[in-house]
Coordinates of C-alpha atoms in Angstrom, one line a residue:
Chain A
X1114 CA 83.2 -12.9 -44.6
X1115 CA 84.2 -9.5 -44.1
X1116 CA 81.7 -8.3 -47.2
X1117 CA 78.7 -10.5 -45.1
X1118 CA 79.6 -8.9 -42.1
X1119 CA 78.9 -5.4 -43.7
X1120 CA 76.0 -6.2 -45.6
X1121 CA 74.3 -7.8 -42.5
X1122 CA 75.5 -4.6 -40.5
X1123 CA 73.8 -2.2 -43.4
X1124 CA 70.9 -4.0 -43.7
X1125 CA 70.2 -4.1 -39.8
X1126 CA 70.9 -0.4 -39.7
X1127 CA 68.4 0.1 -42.8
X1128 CA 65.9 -1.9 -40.6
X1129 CA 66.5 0.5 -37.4
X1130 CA 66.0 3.0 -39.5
X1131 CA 62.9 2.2 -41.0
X1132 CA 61.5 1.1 -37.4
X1133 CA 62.3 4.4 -36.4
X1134 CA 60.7 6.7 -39.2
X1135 CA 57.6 4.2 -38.1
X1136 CA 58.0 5.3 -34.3
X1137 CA 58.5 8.8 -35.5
X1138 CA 55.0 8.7 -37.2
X1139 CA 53.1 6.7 -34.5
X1140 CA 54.4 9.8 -32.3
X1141 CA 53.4 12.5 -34.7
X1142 CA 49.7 10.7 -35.3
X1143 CA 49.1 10.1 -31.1
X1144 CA 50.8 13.6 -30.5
X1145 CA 47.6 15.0 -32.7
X1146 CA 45.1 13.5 -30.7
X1147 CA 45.7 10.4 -28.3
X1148 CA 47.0 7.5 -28.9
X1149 CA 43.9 6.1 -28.1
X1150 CA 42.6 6.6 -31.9
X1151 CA 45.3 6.1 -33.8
X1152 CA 45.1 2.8 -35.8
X1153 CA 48.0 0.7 -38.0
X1154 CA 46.5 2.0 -40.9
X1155 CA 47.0 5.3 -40.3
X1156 CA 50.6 4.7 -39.3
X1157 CA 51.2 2.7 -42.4
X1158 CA 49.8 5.8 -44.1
X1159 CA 51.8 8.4 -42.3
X1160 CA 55.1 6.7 -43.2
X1161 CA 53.7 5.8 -47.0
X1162 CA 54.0 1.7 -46.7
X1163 CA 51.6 -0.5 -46.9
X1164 CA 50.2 -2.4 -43.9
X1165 CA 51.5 -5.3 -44.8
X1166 CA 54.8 -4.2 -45.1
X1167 CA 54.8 -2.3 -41.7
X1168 CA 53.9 -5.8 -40.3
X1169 CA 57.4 -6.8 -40.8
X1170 CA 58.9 -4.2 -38.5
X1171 CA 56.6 -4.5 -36.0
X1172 CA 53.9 -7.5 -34.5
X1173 CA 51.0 -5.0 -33.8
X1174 CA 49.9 -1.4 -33.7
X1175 CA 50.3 -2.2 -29.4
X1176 CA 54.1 -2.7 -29.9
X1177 CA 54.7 0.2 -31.4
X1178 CA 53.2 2.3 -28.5
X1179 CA 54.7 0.0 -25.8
X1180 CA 58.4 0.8 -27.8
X1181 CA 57.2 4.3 -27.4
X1182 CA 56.5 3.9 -24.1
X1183 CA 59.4 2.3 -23.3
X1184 CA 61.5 5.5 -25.0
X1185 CA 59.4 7.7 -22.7
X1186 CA 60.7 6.1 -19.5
X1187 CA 64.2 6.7 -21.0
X1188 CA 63.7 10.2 -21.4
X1189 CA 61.7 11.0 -18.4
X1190 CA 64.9 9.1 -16.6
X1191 CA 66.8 11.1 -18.6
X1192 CA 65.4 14.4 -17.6
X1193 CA 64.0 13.7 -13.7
X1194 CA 66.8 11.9 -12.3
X1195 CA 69.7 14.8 -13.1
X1196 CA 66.8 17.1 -12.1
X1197 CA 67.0 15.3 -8.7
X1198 CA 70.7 15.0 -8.7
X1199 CA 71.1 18.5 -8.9
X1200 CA 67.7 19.2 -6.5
X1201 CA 68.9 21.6 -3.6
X1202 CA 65.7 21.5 -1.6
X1203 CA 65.3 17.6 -0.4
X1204 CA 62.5 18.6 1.5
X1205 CA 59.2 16.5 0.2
X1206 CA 56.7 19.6 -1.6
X1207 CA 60.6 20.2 -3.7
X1208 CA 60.7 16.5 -4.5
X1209 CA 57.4 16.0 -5.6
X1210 CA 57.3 19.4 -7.6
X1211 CA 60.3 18.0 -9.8
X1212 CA 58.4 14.6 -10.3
X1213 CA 54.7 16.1 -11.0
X1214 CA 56.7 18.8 -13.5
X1215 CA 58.7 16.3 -15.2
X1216 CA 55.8 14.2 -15.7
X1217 CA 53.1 17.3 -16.6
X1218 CA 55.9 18.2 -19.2
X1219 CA 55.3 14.8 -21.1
X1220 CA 51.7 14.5 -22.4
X1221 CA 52.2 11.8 -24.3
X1222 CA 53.8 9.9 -22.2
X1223 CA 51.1 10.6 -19.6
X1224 CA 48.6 9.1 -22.3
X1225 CA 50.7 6.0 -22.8
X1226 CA 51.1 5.4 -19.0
X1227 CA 47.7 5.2 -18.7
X1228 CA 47.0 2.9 -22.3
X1229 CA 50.2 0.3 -21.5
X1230 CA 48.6 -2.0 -18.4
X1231 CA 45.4 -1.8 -19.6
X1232 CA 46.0 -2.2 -23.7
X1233 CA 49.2 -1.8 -24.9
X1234 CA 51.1 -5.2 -22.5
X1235 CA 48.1 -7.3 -23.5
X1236 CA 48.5 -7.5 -27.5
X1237 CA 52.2 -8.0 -27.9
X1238 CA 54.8 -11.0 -27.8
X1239 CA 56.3 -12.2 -24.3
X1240 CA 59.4 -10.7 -25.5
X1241 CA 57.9 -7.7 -26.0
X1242 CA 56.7 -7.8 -22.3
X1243 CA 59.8 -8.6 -20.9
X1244 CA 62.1 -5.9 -22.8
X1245 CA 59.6 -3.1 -21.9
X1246 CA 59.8 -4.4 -18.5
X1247 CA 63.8 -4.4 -18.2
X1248 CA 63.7 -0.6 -19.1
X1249 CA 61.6 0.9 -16.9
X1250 CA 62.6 -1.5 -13.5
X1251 CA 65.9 0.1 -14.8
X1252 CA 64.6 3.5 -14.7
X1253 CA 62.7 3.0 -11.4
X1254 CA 66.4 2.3 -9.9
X1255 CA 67.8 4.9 -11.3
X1256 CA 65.1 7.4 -10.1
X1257 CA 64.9 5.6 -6.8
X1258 CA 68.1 5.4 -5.9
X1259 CA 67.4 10.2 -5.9
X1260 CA 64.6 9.2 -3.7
X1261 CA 67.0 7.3 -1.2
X1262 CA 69.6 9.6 -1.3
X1263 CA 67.6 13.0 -1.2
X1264 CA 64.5 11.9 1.5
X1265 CA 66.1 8.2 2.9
X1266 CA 63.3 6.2 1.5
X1267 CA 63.5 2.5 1.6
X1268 CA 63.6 0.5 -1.7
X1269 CA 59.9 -0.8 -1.1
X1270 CA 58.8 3.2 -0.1
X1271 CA 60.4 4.1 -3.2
X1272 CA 59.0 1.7 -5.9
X1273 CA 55.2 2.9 -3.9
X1274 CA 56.1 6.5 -5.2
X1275 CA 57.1 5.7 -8.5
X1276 CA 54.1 3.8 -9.1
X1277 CA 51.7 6.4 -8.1
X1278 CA 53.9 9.3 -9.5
X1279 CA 53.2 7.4 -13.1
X1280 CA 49.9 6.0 -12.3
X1281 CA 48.5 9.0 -11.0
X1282 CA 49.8 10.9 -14.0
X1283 CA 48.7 8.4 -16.6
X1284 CA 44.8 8.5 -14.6
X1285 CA 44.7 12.4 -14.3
X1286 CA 45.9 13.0 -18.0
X1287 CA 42.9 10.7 -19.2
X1288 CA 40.6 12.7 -16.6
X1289 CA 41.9 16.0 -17.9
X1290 CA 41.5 15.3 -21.8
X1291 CA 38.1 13.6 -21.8
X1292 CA 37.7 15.7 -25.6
X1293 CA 35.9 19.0 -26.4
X1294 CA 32.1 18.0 -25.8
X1295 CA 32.9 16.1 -22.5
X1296 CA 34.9 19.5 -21.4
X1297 CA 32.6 21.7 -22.7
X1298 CA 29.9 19.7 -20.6
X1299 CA 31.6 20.0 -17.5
X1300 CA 32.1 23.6 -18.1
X1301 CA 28.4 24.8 -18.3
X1302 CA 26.9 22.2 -15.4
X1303 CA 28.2 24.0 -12.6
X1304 CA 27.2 20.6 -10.5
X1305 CA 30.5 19.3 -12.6
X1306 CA 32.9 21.7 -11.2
X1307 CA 34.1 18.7 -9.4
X1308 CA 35.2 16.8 -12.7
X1309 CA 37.3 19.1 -14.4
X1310 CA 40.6 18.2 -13.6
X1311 CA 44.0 20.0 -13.6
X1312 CA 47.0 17.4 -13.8
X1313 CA 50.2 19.4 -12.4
X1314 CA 48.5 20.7 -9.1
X1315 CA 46.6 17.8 -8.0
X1316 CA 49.8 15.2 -9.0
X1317 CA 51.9 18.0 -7.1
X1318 CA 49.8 18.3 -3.6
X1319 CA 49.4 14.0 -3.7
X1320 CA 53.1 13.5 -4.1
X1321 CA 54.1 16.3 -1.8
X1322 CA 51.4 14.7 1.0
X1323 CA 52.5 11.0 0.2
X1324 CA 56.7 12.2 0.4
X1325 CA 55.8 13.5 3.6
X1326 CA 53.5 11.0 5.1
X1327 CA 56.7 8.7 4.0
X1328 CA 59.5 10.6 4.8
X1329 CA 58.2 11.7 8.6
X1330 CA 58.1 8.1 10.0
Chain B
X1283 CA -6.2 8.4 -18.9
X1284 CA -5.8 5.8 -16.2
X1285 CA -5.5 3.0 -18.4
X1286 CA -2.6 4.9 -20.2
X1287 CA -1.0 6.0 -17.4
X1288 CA -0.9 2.2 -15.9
X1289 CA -0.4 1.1 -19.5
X1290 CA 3.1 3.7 -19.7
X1291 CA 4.1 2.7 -16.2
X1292 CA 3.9 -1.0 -17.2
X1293 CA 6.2 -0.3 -19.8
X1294 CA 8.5 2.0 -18.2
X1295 CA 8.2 -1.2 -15.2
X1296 CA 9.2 -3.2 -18.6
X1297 CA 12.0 -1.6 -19.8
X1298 CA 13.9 -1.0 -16.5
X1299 CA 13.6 -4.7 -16.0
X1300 CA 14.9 -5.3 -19.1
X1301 CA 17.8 -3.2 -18.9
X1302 CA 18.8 -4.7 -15.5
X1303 CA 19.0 -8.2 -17.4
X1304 CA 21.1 -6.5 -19.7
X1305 CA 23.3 -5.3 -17.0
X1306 CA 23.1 -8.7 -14.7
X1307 CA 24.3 -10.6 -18.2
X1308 CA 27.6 -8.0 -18.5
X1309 CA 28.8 -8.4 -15.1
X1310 CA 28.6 -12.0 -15.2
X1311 CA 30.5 -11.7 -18.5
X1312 CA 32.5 -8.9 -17.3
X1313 CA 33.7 -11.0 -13.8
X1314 CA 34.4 -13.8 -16.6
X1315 CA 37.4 -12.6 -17.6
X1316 CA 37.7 -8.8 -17.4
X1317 CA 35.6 -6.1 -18.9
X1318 CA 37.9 -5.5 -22.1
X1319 CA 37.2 -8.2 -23.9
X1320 CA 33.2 -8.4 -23.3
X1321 CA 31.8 -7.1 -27.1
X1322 CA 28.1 -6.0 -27.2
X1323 CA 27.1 -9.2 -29.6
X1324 CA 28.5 -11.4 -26.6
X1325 CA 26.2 -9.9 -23.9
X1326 CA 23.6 -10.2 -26.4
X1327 CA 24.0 -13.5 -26.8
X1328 CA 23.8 -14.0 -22.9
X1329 CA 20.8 -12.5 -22.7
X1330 CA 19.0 -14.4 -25.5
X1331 CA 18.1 -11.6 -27.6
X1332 CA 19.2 -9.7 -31.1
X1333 CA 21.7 -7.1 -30.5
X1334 CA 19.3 -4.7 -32.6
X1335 CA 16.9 -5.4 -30.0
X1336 CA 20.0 -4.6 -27.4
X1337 CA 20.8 -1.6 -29.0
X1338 CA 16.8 0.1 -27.7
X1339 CA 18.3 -0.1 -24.6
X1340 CA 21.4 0.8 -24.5
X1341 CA 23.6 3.3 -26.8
X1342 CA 27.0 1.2 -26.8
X1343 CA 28.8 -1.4 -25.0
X1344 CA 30.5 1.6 -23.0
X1345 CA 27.3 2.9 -22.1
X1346 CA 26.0 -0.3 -20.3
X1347 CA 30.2 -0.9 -18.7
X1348 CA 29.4 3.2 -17.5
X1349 CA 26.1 2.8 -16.0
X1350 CA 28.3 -0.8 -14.3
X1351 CA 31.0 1.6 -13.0
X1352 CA 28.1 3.8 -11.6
X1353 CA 26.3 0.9 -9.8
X1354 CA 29.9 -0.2 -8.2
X1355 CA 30.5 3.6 -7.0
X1356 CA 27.2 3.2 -5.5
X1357 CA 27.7 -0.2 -3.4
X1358 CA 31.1 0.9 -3.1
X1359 CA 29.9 4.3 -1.2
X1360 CA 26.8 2.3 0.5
X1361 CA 29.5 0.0 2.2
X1362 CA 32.4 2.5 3.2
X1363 CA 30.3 5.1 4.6
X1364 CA 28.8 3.1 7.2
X1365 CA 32.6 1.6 7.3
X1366 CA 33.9 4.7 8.2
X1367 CA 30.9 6.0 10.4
X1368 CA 31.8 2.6 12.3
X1369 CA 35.2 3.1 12.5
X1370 CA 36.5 3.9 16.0
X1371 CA 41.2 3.9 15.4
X1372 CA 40.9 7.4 13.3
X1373 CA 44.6 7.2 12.3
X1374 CA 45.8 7.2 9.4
X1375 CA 46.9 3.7 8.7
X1376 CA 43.6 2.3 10.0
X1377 CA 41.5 4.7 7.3
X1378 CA 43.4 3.8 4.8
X1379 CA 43.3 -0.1 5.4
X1380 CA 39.0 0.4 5.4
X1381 CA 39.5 2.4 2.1
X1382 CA 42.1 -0.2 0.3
X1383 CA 39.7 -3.1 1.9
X1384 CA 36.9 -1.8 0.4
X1385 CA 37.9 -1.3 -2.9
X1386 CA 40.1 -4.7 -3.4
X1387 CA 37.1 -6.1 -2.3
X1388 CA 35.6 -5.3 -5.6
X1389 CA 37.7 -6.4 -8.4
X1390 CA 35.4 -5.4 -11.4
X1391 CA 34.7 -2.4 -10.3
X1392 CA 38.6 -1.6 -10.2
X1393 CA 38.8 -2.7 -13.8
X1394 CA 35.9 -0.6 -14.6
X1395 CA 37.5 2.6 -12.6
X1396 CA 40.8 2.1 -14.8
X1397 CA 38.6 1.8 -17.8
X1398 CA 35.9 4.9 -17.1
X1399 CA 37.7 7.7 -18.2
X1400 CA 39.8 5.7 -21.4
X1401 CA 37.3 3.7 -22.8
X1402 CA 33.9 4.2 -21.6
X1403 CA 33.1 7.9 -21.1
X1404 CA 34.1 8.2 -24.1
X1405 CA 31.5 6.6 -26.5
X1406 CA 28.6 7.2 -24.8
X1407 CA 26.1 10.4 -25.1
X1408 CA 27.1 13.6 -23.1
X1409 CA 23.8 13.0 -21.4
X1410 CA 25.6 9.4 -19.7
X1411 CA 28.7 11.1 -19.4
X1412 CA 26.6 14.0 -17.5
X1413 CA 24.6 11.1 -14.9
X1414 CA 27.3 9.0 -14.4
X1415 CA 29.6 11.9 -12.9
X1416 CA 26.7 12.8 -10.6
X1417 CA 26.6 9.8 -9.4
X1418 CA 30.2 9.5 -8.6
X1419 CA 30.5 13.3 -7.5
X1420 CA 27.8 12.4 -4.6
X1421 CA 29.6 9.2 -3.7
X1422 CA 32.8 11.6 -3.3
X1423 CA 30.9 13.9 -1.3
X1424 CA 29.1 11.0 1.2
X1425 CA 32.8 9.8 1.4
X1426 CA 34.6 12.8 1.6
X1427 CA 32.7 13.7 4.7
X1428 CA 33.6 11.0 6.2
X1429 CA 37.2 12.1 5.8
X1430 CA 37.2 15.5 7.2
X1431 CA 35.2 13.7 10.6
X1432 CA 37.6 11.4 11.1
X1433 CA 40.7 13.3 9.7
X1434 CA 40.3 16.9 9.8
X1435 CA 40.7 17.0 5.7
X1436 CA 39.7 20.2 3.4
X1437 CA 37.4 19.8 0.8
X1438 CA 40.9 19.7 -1.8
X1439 CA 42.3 17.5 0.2
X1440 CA 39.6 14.8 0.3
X1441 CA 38.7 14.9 -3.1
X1442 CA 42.8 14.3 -3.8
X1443 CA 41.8 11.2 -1.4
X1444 CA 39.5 9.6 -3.4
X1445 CA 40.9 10.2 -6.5
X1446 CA 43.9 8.7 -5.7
X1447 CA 42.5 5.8 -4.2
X1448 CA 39.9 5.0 -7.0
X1449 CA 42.6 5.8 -9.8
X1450 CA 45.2 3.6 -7.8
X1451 CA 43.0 1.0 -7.4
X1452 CA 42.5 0.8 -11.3
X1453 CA 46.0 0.9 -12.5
X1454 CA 46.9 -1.7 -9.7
X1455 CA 44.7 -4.1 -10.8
X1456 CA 45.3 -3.9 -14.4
X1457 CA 49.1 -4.2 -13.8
X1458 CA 48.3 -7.1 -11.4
X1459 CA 46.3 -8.8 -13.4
X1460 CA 48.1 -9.2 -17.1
X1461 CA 47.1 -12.4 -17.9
X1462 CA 48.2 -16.0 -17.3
X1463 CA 51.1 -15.8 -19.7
X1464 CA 52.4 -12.8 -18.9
X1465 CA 52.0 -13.1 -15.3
X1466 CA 54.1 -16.9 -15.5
X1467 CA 57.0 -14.5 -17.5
X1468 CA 57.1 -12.6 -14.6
X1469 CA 57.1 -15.4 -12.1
X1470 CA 59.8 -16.9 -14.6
X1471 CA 62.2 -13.9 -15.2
X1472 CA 64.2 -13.4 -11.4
X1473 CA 64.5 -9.7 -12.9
X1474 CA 60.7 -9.3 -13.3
X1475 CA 60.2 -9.6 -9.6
X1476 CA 59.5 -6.3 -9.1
X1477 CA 56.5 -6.0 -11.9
X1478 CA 54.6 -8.6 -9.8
X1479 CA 52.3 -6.2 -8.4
X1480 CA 50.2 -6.9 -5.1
X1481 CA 47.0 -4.2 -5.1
X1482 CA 45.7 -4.4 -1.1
X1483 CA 49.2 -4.1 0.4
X1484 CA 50.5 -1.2 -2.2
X1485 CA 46.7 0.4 -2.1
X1486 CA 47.2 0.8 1.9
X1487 CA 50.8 1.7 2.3
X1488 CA 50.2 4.2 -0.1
X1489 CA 47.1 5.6 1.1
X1490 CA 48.3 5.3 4.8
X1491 CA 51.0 7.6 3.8
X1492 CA 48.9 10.1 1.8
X1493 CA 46.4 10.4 4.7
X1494 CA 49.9 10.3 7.3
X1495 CA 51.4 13.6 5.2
X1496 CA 47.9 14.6 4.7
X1497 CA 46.5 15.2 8.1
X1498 CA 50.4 15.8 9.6
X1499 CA 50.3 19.5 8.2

């Protein structure tokens, strides 16, 4: 019993292990160039098993980016809401300087923001759905309840600015990284000014307006 | 020479017709059941004809979902304007409700804002990328006007306006439309509450709010 017991404990720890040298690699492959591109395949590739045995760990190239997105609410968590715990300056341009940064700071997780409603929820199990789900309501408390304390915000006020802090960040990242030719475009048709788009400020000067508009009535 | 001429301009009267069955045939397969899943053999096949014989018209699939999204930025413009122009409560909350109520009253044209910049600007020639964003950049301008009479807003701070509503209105309606199954998980699962997302009311608070801290300052 007691010999069962370990082997079933080393063989799920063998299993998180591998899941997580195939996460590591699905984050080194979307890190190089969007996640948009990056196929099973390639994963497969990147850790050195074959498809078919990557399939084991994981139902589709989708889950493995929604577990990464997922992990990217965790750590922006992680990193805004101590940020906003230790925030001196409650007033709403501080508040929405410490979201936009912490948000700016996470490219990726920009990228997957944008790729999970649209792509990433719609080829996975239920389960999948629902445990992705349970993480980031978690981490919308979490950040909320800094909202609350630091500008009074209701809980309805605050789950408004979460969304548009991540949506907004997810649509501006896409805007902002449309690849070298599209850039390049914008950058010689001076009628394009308009279309090149710089994440940090704009995400900083909508938040800081939408704090405000909130927090003044 | 005037035989060619009426000969070309036939032709060029031809093709344009053409095309627009090509377009008429994707949104009715678009409004189906969401743009994502609508392949270029499928609107083929609506139209009646070979998808080589598609492809003289068209580059890609993204190309004819672009010139879609330009078309909706179009109508969407040609009924806000006057909406706006019309308009005779200039506060914030009552802008912000025509803004919301214009755009949930278009639900492709939400998916295809949510899918423009991470799907479809991106296999398509520079030369679409180039038309498309002129047609959205006067849209923004014919609206942003709009803004600044009824508002007082800079030229910054209604462009912020409009991207925040268009890019809210796209991730809105992705997350509130994930599909029969998951939507009854989320129906199902008292903790899912919150991921139940409903796009006019969330589209105008926050938009009344960004227009409140907006014109406040």
């Amino acid at each position: 019993m007691a010999t069962t017991e370990f082997q079933r404990a080393r063989s799920a720890d063998a299993k998180q292990q591998r899941e997580q040298t195939i996460l590591d690699a699905a984050t080194r492959l979307g890190a190089r160039a969007g996640i948009r591109t990056v196929t099973l395949t390639e994963i497969a590739a990147e850790v050195g098993m074959h498809k078919s045995a990557l399939l084991r760990y994981f139902e589709t190239r989708e889950q493995i980016f929604l577990r990464l997105t997922a992990t990217g609410w965790r750590e922006w968590g992680g990193a805004l809401v101590p940020a906003l715990q230790e925030q001196t300056d409650s007033s709403p341009a501080a508040v929405a300087r410490a979201i936009a940064d912490s948000l700016v700071a996470r490219p990726m997780f920009c990228d997957l923001l944008a790729q999970a409603p649209l792509n990433l929820e719609r080829n996975v199990s239920l389960e999948s759905v629902r445990e992705f789900k349970l993480v980031t309501l978690e981490e919308v408390d979490a950040i909320g309840a800094e909202l609350t304390r630091l500008l009074g915000l209701s809980e309805q006020q605050r789950v408004d600015v979460i969304a548009t802090a991540t949506s907004m960040a997810g649509a501006l990242w896409q805007m902002a990284t449309p690849g070298p030719e599209v850039e390049a475009l914008y950058r010689s048709d001076p009628r394009l000014g308009h279309a090149i788009v710089e994440v940090g400020p704009r995400l900083t000067r909508v938040l800081t307006a939408l704090l405000g508009g909130l927090s003044s009535h």
